[in-house]
PDB file of C-alpha atoms in Angstrom:
ATOM      1  CA  UNK A1247      89.065 100.723  99.034  1.00  0.00           C
ATOM      2  CA  UNK A1248      90.424  98.670  96.198  1.00  0.00           C
ATOM      3  CA  UNK A1249      93.723  98.636  94.377  1.00  0.00           C
ATOM      4  CA  UNK A1250      95.459  96.672  91.650  1.00  0.00           C
ATOM      5  CA  UNK A1251      99.164  96.091  91.175  1.00  0.00           C
ATOM      6  CA  UNK A1252     100.545  94.752  87.930  1.00  0.00           C
ATOM      7  CA  UNK A1253     104.086  93.500  88.370  1.00  0.00           C
ATOM      8  CA  UNK A1254     106.227  94.449  85.402  1.00  0.00           C
ATOM      9  CA  UNK A1255     105.357  97.376  83.179  1.00  0.00           C
ATOM     10  CA  UNK A1256     107.005  95.580  80.245  1.00  0.00           C
ATOM     11  CA  UNK A1257     107.126  91.867  79.465  1.00  0.00           C
ATOM     12  CA  UNK A1258     108.951  90.435  76.468  1.00  0.00           C
ATOM     13  CA  UNK A1259     108.549  86.876  75.188  1.00  0.00           C
ATOM     14  CA  UNK A1260     109.425  84.908  72.087  1.00  0.00           C
ATOM     15  CA  UNK A1261     106.729  83.721  69.733  1.00  0.00           C
ATOM     16  CA  UNK A1262     105.492  80.345  70.972  1.00  0.00           C
ATOM     17  CA  UNK A1263     106.635  80.921  74.551  1.00  0.00           C
ATOM     18  CA  UNK A1264     104.449  81.057  77.641  1.00  0.00           C
ATOM     19  CA  UNK A1265     102.896  84.420  78.467  1.00  0.00           C
ATOM     20  CA  UNK A1266     102.503  85.287  82.159  1.00  0.00           C
ATOM     21  CA  UNK A1267     101.229  88.713  83.204  1.00  0.00           C
ATOM     22  CA  UNK A1268     100.935  89.249  86.934  1.00  0.00           C
ATOM     23  CA  UNK A1269      98.137  90.984  88.778  1.00  0.00           C
ATOM     24  CA  UNK A1270      97.588  91.338  92.519  1.00  0.00           C
ATOM     25  CA  UNK A1271      94.575  93.064  93.981  1.00  0.00           C
ATOM     26  CA  UNK A1272      93.399  94.467  97.255  1.00  0.00           C
ATOM     27  CA  UNK A1273      89.721  94.595  98.092  1.00  0.00           C
ATOM     28  CA  UNK A1274      87.729  94.897 101.286  1.00  0.00           C
ATOM     29  CA  UNK A1275      84.913  92.812  99.791  1.00  0.00           C
ATOM     30  CA  UNK A1276      84.818  89.848  97.422  1.00  0.00           C
ATOM     31  CA  UNK A1277      86.143  91.246  94.195  1.00  0.00           C
ATOM     32  CA  UNK A1278      85.094  90.973  90.616  1.00  0.00           C
ATOM     33  CA  UNK A1279      88.182  90.913  88.416  1.00  0.00           C
ATOM     34  CA  UNK A1280      88.741  91.662  84.758  1.00  0.00           C
ATOM     35  CA  UNK A1281      91.543  91.578  82.224  1.00  0.00           C
ATOM     36  CA  UNK A1282      91.403  93.974  79.283  1.00  0.00           C
ATOM     37  CA  UNK A1283      93.687  94.345  76.259  1.00  0.00           C
ATOM     38  CA  UNK A1284      94.385  97.611  74.456  1.00  0.00           C
ATOM     39  CA  UNK A1285      95.825  97.784  70.951  1.00  0.00           C
ATOM     40  CA  UNK A1286      97.358 101.074  69.753  1.00  0.00           C
ATOM     41  CA  UNK A1287      94.843 103.869  69.238  1.00  0.00           C
ATOM     42  CA  UNK A1288      91.958 101.676  70.314  1.00  0.00           C
ATOM     43  CA  UNK A1289      89.795 101.305  73.366  1.00  0.00           C
ATOM     44  CA  UNK A1290      89.937  98.423  75.805  1.00  0.00           C
ATOM     45  CA  UNK A1291      88.670  94.988  74.823  1.00  0.00           C
ATOM     46  CA  UNK A1292      87.568  92.480  77.448  1.00  0.00           C
ATOM     47  CA  UNK A1293      89.695  89.323  77.588  1.00  0.00           C
ATOM     48  CA  UNK A1294      88.036  87.596  80.518  1.00  0.00           C
ATOM     49  CA  UNK A1295      86.295  88.148  83.840  1.00  0.00           C
ATOM     50  CA  UNK A1296      86.042  86.502  87.253  1.00  0.00           C
ATOM     51  CA  UNK A1297      82.724  86.951  89.064  1.00  0.00           C
ATOM     52  CA  UNK A1298      82.888  84.332  91.847  1.00  0.00           C
ATOM     53  CA  UNK A1299      82.085  81.268  89.770  1.00  0.00           C
ATOM     54  CA  UNK A1300      84.938  79.009  88.623  1.00  0.00           C
ATOM     55  CA  UNK A1301      88.359  80.168  89.794  1.00  0.00           C
ATOM     56  CA  UNK A1302      89.976  79.262  86.476  1.00  0.00           C
ATOM     57  CA  UNK A1303      88.570  81.549  83.843  1.00  0.00           C
ATOM     58  CA  UNK A1304      89.014  81.105  80.119  1.00  0.00           C
ATOM     59  CA  UNK A1305      88.861  84.067  77.805  1.00  0.00           C
ATOM     60  CA  UNK A1306      89.281  85.000  74.197  1.00  0.00           C
ATOM     61  CA  UNK A1307      92.380  84.449  72.064  1.00  0.00           C
ATOM     62  CA  UNK A1308      93.566  81.509  74.189  1.00  0.00           C
ATOM     63  CA  UNK A1309      94.088  83.507  77.383  1.00  0.00           C
ATOM     64  CA  UNK A1310      93.100  82.308  80.825  1.00  0.00           C
ATOM     65  CA  UNK A1311      93.464  83.515  84.395  1.00  0.00           C
ATOM     66  CA  UNK A1312      93.243  81.895  87.793  1.00  0.00           C
ATOM     67  CA  UNK A1313      91.743  83.592  90.825  1.00  0.00           C
ATOM     68  CA  UNK A1314      93.719  82.740  93.967  1.00  0.00           C
ATOM     69  CA  UNK A1315      92.128  84.263  97.032  1.00  0.00           C
ATOM     70  CA  UNK A1316      94.935  83.208  99.384  1.00  0.00           C
ATOM     71  CA  UNK A1317      97.456  85.024  97.212  1.00  0.00           C
ATOM     72  CA  UNK A1318      95.099  87.875  96.193  1.00  0.00           C
ATOM     73  CA  UNK A1319      96.220  87.242  92.645  1.00  0.00           C
ATOM     74  CA  UNK A1320      94.620  87.005  89.221  1.00  0.00           C
ATOM     75  CA  UNK A1321      97.500  86.303  86.844  1.00  0.00           C
ATOM     76  CA  UNK A1322      96.902  86.112  83.098  1.00  0.00           C
ATOM     77  CA  UNK A1323      98.484  83.315  81.069  1.00  0.00           C
ATOM     78  CA  UNK A1324      98.628  81.992  77.539  1.00  0.00           C
ATOM     79  CA  UNK A1325     100.527  78.799  76.708  1.00  0.00           C
ATOM     80  CA  UNK A1326     101.947  79.981  73.391  1.00  0.00           C
ATOM     81  CA  UNK A1327     102.441  83.616  72.426  1.00  0.00           C
ATOM     82  CA  UNK A1328     101.542  84.884  68.987  1.00  0.00           C
ATOM     83  CA  UNK A1329     102.815  88.028  67.324  1.00  0.00           C
ATOM     84  CA  UNK A1330      99.281  89.419  67.356  1.00  0.00           C
ATOM     85  CA  UNK A1331      99.266  89.287  71.186  1.00  0.00           C
ATOM     86  CA  UNK A1332     101.575  92.306  71.330  1.00  0.00           C
ATOM     87  CA  UNK A1333      99.546  94.988  73.123  1.00  0.00           C
ATOM     88  CA  UNK A1334      99.019  96.570  76.528  1.00  0.00           C
ATOM     89  CA  UNK A1335      97.140  94.555  79.125  1.00  0.00           C
ATOM     90  CA  UNK A1336      95.197  95.934  82.072  1.00  0.00           C
ATOM     91  CA  UNK A1337      93.932  94.154  85.152  1.00  0.00           C
ATOM     92  CA  UNK A1338      90.957  95.743  86.899  1.00  0.00           C
ATOM     93  CA  UNK A1339      88.842  95.173  89.999  1.00  0.00           C
ATOM     94  CA  UNK A1340      85.229  96.113  90.663  1.00  0.00           C
ATOM     95  CA  UNK A1341      83.387  95.842  93.924  1.00  0.00           C
ATOM     96  CA  UNK A1342      82.927  97.225  97.371  1.00  0.00           C
ATOM     97  CA  UNK A1343      81.342 100.591  97.839  1.00  0.00           C
ATOM     98  CA  UNK A1344      82.441 101.802  94.398  1.00  0.00           C
ATOM     99  CA  UNK A1345      79.509 100.319  92.558  1.00  0.00           C
ATOM    100  CA  UNK A1346      80.393  99.725  88.945  1.00  0.00           C
ATOM    101  CA  UNK A1347      83.628 101.658  89.090  1.00  0.00           C
ATOM    102  CA  UNK A1348      86.695  99.804  87.846  1.00  0.00           C
ATOM    103  CA  UNK A1349      90.056 100.349  89.494  1.00  0.00           C
ATOM    104  CA  UNK A1350      92.806  99.594  86.991  1.00  0.00           C
ATOM    105  CA  UNK A1351      96.387  98.528  87.310  1.00  0.00           C
ATOM    106  CA  UNK A1352      99.064 100.548  85.567  1.00  0.00           C
ATOM    107  CA  UNK A1353      99.162  98.182  82.603  1.00  0.00           C
ATOM    108  CA  UNK A1354     101.739  95.780  81.190  1.00  0.00           C
ATOM    109  CA  UNK A1355     103.079  96.167  77.675  1.00  0.00           C
ATOM    110  CA  UNK A1356     103.633  92.775  76.080  1.00  0.00           C
ATOM    111  CA  UNK A1357     106.207  92.500  73.305  1.00  0.00           C
ATOM    112  CA  UNK A1358     106.440  89.310  71.242  1.00  0.00           C
ATOM    113  CA  UNK A1359     109.666  88.581  69.381  1.00  0.00           C
ATOM    114  CA  UNK A1360     109.759  86.355  66.301  1.00  0.00           C
TER     115      UNK A1360
ATOM    116  CA  UNK B 530      76.594 100.941  65.435  1.00  0.00           C
ATOM    117  CA  UNK B 531      76.910  98.028  67.794  1.00  0.00           C
ATOM    118  CA  UNK B 532      79.674  99.436  69.982  1.00  0.00           C
ATOM    119  CA  UNK B 533      80.353 102.501  72.094  1.00  0.00           C
ATOM    120  CA  UNK B 534      80.952 105.497  69.871  1.00  0.00           C
ATOM    121  CA  UNK B 535      83.024 108.511  70.885  1.00  0.00           C
ATOM    122  CA  UNK B 536      83.566 111.792  69.104  1.00  0.00           C
ATOM    123  CA  UNK B 537      85.715 113.479  68.142  1.00  0.00           C
ATOM    124  CA  UNK B 538      88.472 110.876  67.894  1.00  0.00           C
ATOM    125  CA  UNK B 539      91.079 113.614  68.170  1.00  0.00           C
ATOM    126  CA  UNK B 540      90.871 117.147  69.525  1.00  0.00           C
ATOM    127  CA  UNK B 541      93.600 119.755  69.606  1.00  0.00           C
ATOM    128  CA  UNK B 542      92.860 123.023  71.372  1.00  0.00           C
ATOM    129  CA  UNK B 543      94.571 125.939  72.999  1.00  0.00           C
ATOM    130  CA  UNK B 544      95.026 126.255  76.712  1.00  0.00           C
ATOM    131  CA  UNK B 545      92.104 128.070  78.290  1.00  0.00           C
ATOM    132  CA  UNK B 546      89.493 126.928  75.789  1.00  0.00           C
ATOM    133  CA  UNK B 547      86.490 124.782  76.667  1.00  0.00           C
ATOM    134  CA  UNK B 548      86.032 121.353  75.085  1.00  0.00           C
ATOM    135  CA  UNK B 549      83.128 118.919  74.820  1.00  0.00           C
ATOM    136  CA  UNK B 550      83.570 115.207  74.341  1.00  0.00           C
ATOM    137  CA  UNK B 551      80.697 112.993  73.313  1.00  0.00           C
ATOM    138  CA  UNK B 552      79.863 109.377  74.077  1.00  0.00           C
ATOM    139  CA  UNK B 553      77.142 107.239  72.533  1.00  0.00           C
ATOM    140  CA  UNK B 554      76.724 104.055  74.594  1.00  0.00           C
ATOM    141  CA  UNK B 555      75.514 100.660  73.473  1.00  0.00           C
ATOM    142  CA  UNK B 556      71.751 100.643  73.205  1.00  0.00           C
ATOM    143  CA  UNK B 557      70.140  99.216  76.327  1.00  0.00           C
ATOM    144  CA  UNK B 558      73.143  99.800  78.566  1.00  0.00           C
ATOM    145  CA  UNK B 559      71.998 101.609  81.687  1.00  0.00           C
ATOM    146  CA  UNK B 560      75.453 102.366  83.076  1.00  0.00           C
ATOM    147  CA  UNK B 561      77.946 104.771  81.525  1.00  0.00           C
ATOM    148  CA  UNK B 562      81.466 105.592  82.694  1.00  0.00           C
ATOM    149  CA  UNK B 563      84.143 108.101  81.797  1.00  0.00           C
ATOM    150  CA  UNK B 564      87.837 107.380  82.353  1.00  0.00           C
ATOM    151  CA  UNK B 565      91.004 109.320  81.660  1.00  0.00           C
ATOM    152  CA  UNK B 566      94.203 107.708  80.418  1.00  0.00           C
ATOM    153  CA  UNK B 567      97.309 109.822  80.603  1.00  0.00           C
ATOM    154  CA  UNK B 568     100.410 108.851  78.665  1.00  0.00           C
ATOM    155  CA  UNK B 569     102.143 105.872  80.259  1.00  0.00           C
ATOM    156  CA  UNK B 570      99.574 105.557  83.007  1.00  0.00           C
ATOM    157  CA  UNK B 571      96.593 103.402  83.796  1.00  0.00           C
ATOM    158  CA  UNK B 572      93.010 104.511  83.583  1.00  0.00           C
ATOM    159  CA  UNK B 573      91.566 106.928  86.113  1.00  0.00           C
ATOM    160  CA  UNK B 574      87.859 106.823  86.869  1.00  0.00           C
ATOM    161  CA  UNK B 575      86.123 110.159  86.348  1.00  0.00           C
ATOM    162  CA  UNK B 576      82.348 109.748  86.599  1.00  0.00           C
ATOM    163  CA  UNK B 577      79.638 107.085  86.526  1.00  0.00           C
ATOM    164  CA  UNK B 578      75.980 107.294  85.501  1.00  0.00           C
ATOM    165  CA  UNK B 579      73.458 104.590  86.336  1.00  0.00           C
ATOM    166  CA  UNK B 580      69.930 104.982  85.050  1.00  0.00           C
ATOM    167  CA  UNK B 581      68.158 107.877  86.735  1.00  0.00           C
ATOM    168  CA  UNK B 582      70.280 107.751  89.889  1.00  0.00           C
ATOM    169  CA  UNK B 583      72.526 110.622  90.920  1.00  0.00           C
ATOM    170  CA  UNK B 584      75.892 110.201  89.181  1.00  0.00           C
ATOM    171  CA  UNK B 585      79.040 109.237  91.059  1.00  0.00           C
ATOM    172  CA  UNK B 586      81.295 112.235  90.414  1.00  0.00           C
ATOM    173  CA  UNK B 587      83.971 111.234  92.879  1.00  0.00           C
ATOM    174  CA  UNK B 588      86.688 110.909  90.235  1.00  0.00           C
ATOM    175  CA  UNK B 589      86.370 114.333  88.641  1.00  0.00           C
ATOM    176  CA  UNK B 590      89.746 116.032  89.244  1.00  0.00           C
ATOM    177  CA  UNK B 591      88.481 119.603  89.532  1.00  0.00           C
ATOM    178  CA  UNK B 592      85.396 121.762  89.137  1.00  0.00           C
ATOM    179  CA  UNK B 593      86.495 122.483  85.559  1.00  0.00           C
ATOM    180  CA  UNK B 594      85.243 119.002  84.699  1.00  0.00           C
ATOM    181  CA  UNK B 595      81.554 118.193  84.355  1.00  0.00           C
ATOM    182  CA  UNK B 596      79.447 115.600  82.598  1.00  0.00           C
ATOM    183  CA  UNK B 597      75.845 115.111  81.678  1.00  0.00           C
ATOM    184  CA  UNK B 598      73.784 112.237  80.453  1.00  0.00           C
ATOM    185  CA  UNK B 599      70.316 112.397  78.995  1.00  0.00           C
ATOM    186  CA  UNK B 600      68.329 109.420  80.211  1.00  0.00           C
ATOM    187  CA  UNK B 601      70.111 106.265  79.140  1.00  0.00           C
ATOM    188  CA  UNK B 602      71.609 107.712  76.003  1.00  0.00           C
ATOM    189  CA  UNK B 603      74.316 110.124  75.005  1.00  0.00           C
ATOM    190  CA  UNK B 604      76.723 111.626  77.502  1.00  0.00           C
ATOM    191  CA  UNK B 605      78.881 114.730  77.199  1.00  0.00           C
ATOM    192  CA  UNK B 606      82.049 115.391  79.180  1.00  0.00           C
ATOM    193  CA  UNK B 607      82.938 119.079  79.342  1.00  0.00           C
ATOM    194  CA  UNK B 608      86.289 120.508  80.375  1.00  0.00           C
ATOM    195  CA  UNK B 609      86.346 124.244  80.948  1.00  0.00           C
ATOM    196  CA  UNK B 610      89.426 126.467  80.784  1.00  0.00           C
ATOM    197  CA  UNK B 611      91.603 123.582  79.661  1.00  0.00           C
ATOM    198  CA  UNK B 612      95.112 123.170  81.051  1.00  0.00           C
ATOM    199  CA  UNK B 613      98.052 121.285  79.583  1.00  0.00           C
ATOM    200  CA  UNK B 614      97.719 118.580  82.221  1.00  0.00           C
ATOM    201  CA  UNK B 615      94.287 117.793  80.776  1.00  0.00           C
ATOM    202  CA  UNK B 616      96.007 116.277  77.732  1.00  0.00           C
ATOM    203  CA  UNK B 617      95.038 112.610  77.735  1.00  0.00           C
ATOM    204  CA  UNK B 618      92.851 110.012  76.083  1.00  0.00           C
ATOM    205  CA  UNK B 619      89.324 110.156  77.442  1.00  0.00           C
ATOM    206  CA  UNK B 620      87.583 106.796  77.317  1.00  0.00           C
ATOM    207  CA  UNK B 621      83.891 106.121  77.668  1.00  0.00           C
ATOM    208  CA  UNK B 622      82.421 102.753  78.585  1.00  0.00           C
ATOM    209  CA  UNK B 623      78.931 101.361  79.029  1.00  0.00           C
ATOM    210  CA  UNK B 624      77.509  98.261  80.651  1.00  0.00           C
ATOM    211  CA  UNK B 625      74.263  96.592  81.655  1.00  0.00           C
ATOM    212  CA  UNK B 626      74.673  98.058  85.120  1.00  0.00           C
ATOM    213  CA  UNK B 627      75.243  94.960  87.229  1.00  0.00           C
ATOM    214  CA  UNK B 628      78.789  95.191  88.551  1.00  0.00           C
ATOM    215  CA  UNK B 629      79.475  91.644  87.378  1.00  0.00           C
ATOM    216  CA  UNK B 630      78.904  92.763  83.816  1.00  0.00           C
ATOM    217  CA  UNK B 631      81.919  93.859  81.805  1.00  0.00           C
ATOM    218  CA  UNK B 632      82.276  97.406  80.600  1.00  0.00           C
ATOM    219  CA  UNK B 633      82.465  97.947  76.858  1.00  0.00           C
ATOM    220  CA  UNK B 634      84.819 100.711  75.813  1.00  0.00           C
ATOM    221  CA  UNK B 635      84.840 103.167  72.956  1.00  0.00           C
ATOM    222  CA  UNK B 636      88.037 104.010  71.092  1.00  0.00           C
ATOM    223  CA  UNK B 637      88.469 107.213  73.059  1.00  0.00           C
ATOM    224  CA  UNK B 638      89.052 110.874  72.331  1.00  0.00           C
ATOM    225  CA  UNK B 639      92.688 111.944  72.240  1.00  0.00           C
ATOM    226  CA  UNK B 640      92.797 115.466  73.673  1.00  0.00           C
ATOM    227  CA  UNK B 641      95.876 117.619  73.189  1.00  0.00           C
ATOM    228  CA  UNK B 642      96.158 121.009  74.872  1.00  0.00           C
ATOM    229  CA  UNK B 643      98.685 123.367  73.294  1.00  0.00           C
TER     230      UNK B 643
END
């Protein structure tokens, strides 16, 4: 069985500040990990994915995430927040016996203050 | 279009009525998924179709829920005798089928049960 825990349902940062959204996973097999972003009244858009290649993954809009097996973490970061980054972010894991099925975290709402 | 298309975008219906939600995946995507997103919660997996294989229905919450897919094209999610707890956004996603491949999401159908 797999699970995802996103620490912090709400994160607030100032424009230009570091963004750090935390994600921890549990998986009985090597996981594939994804970060998605959801803007209001829209579907989910892929930010980046980890599929057992490089542990530091770069995505769109300046986001990146590092896979740390020892910590079972896949935290999402961006060096400098922009107002347009305000959205809800979801971490998800795929793998194991649930072929193709994504297990999502509860989501983190990011607010960016001017 | 190039993306996953869902219709209707919004649906309001009375408790006890049946509803049908439609999903048009990206052309060439063999895998199709339905998820449910309740207010303030993460996404729950409902059902997964992969090519001509038997679908994974393990996420369907009750026998009032069913889904069909014709070949590798359109899918329909049907909810019979709707209840108020069925109110949610229903998201469809498609992918190339390999679990390393990201899922591409539609904008969802917002279902409100009165």
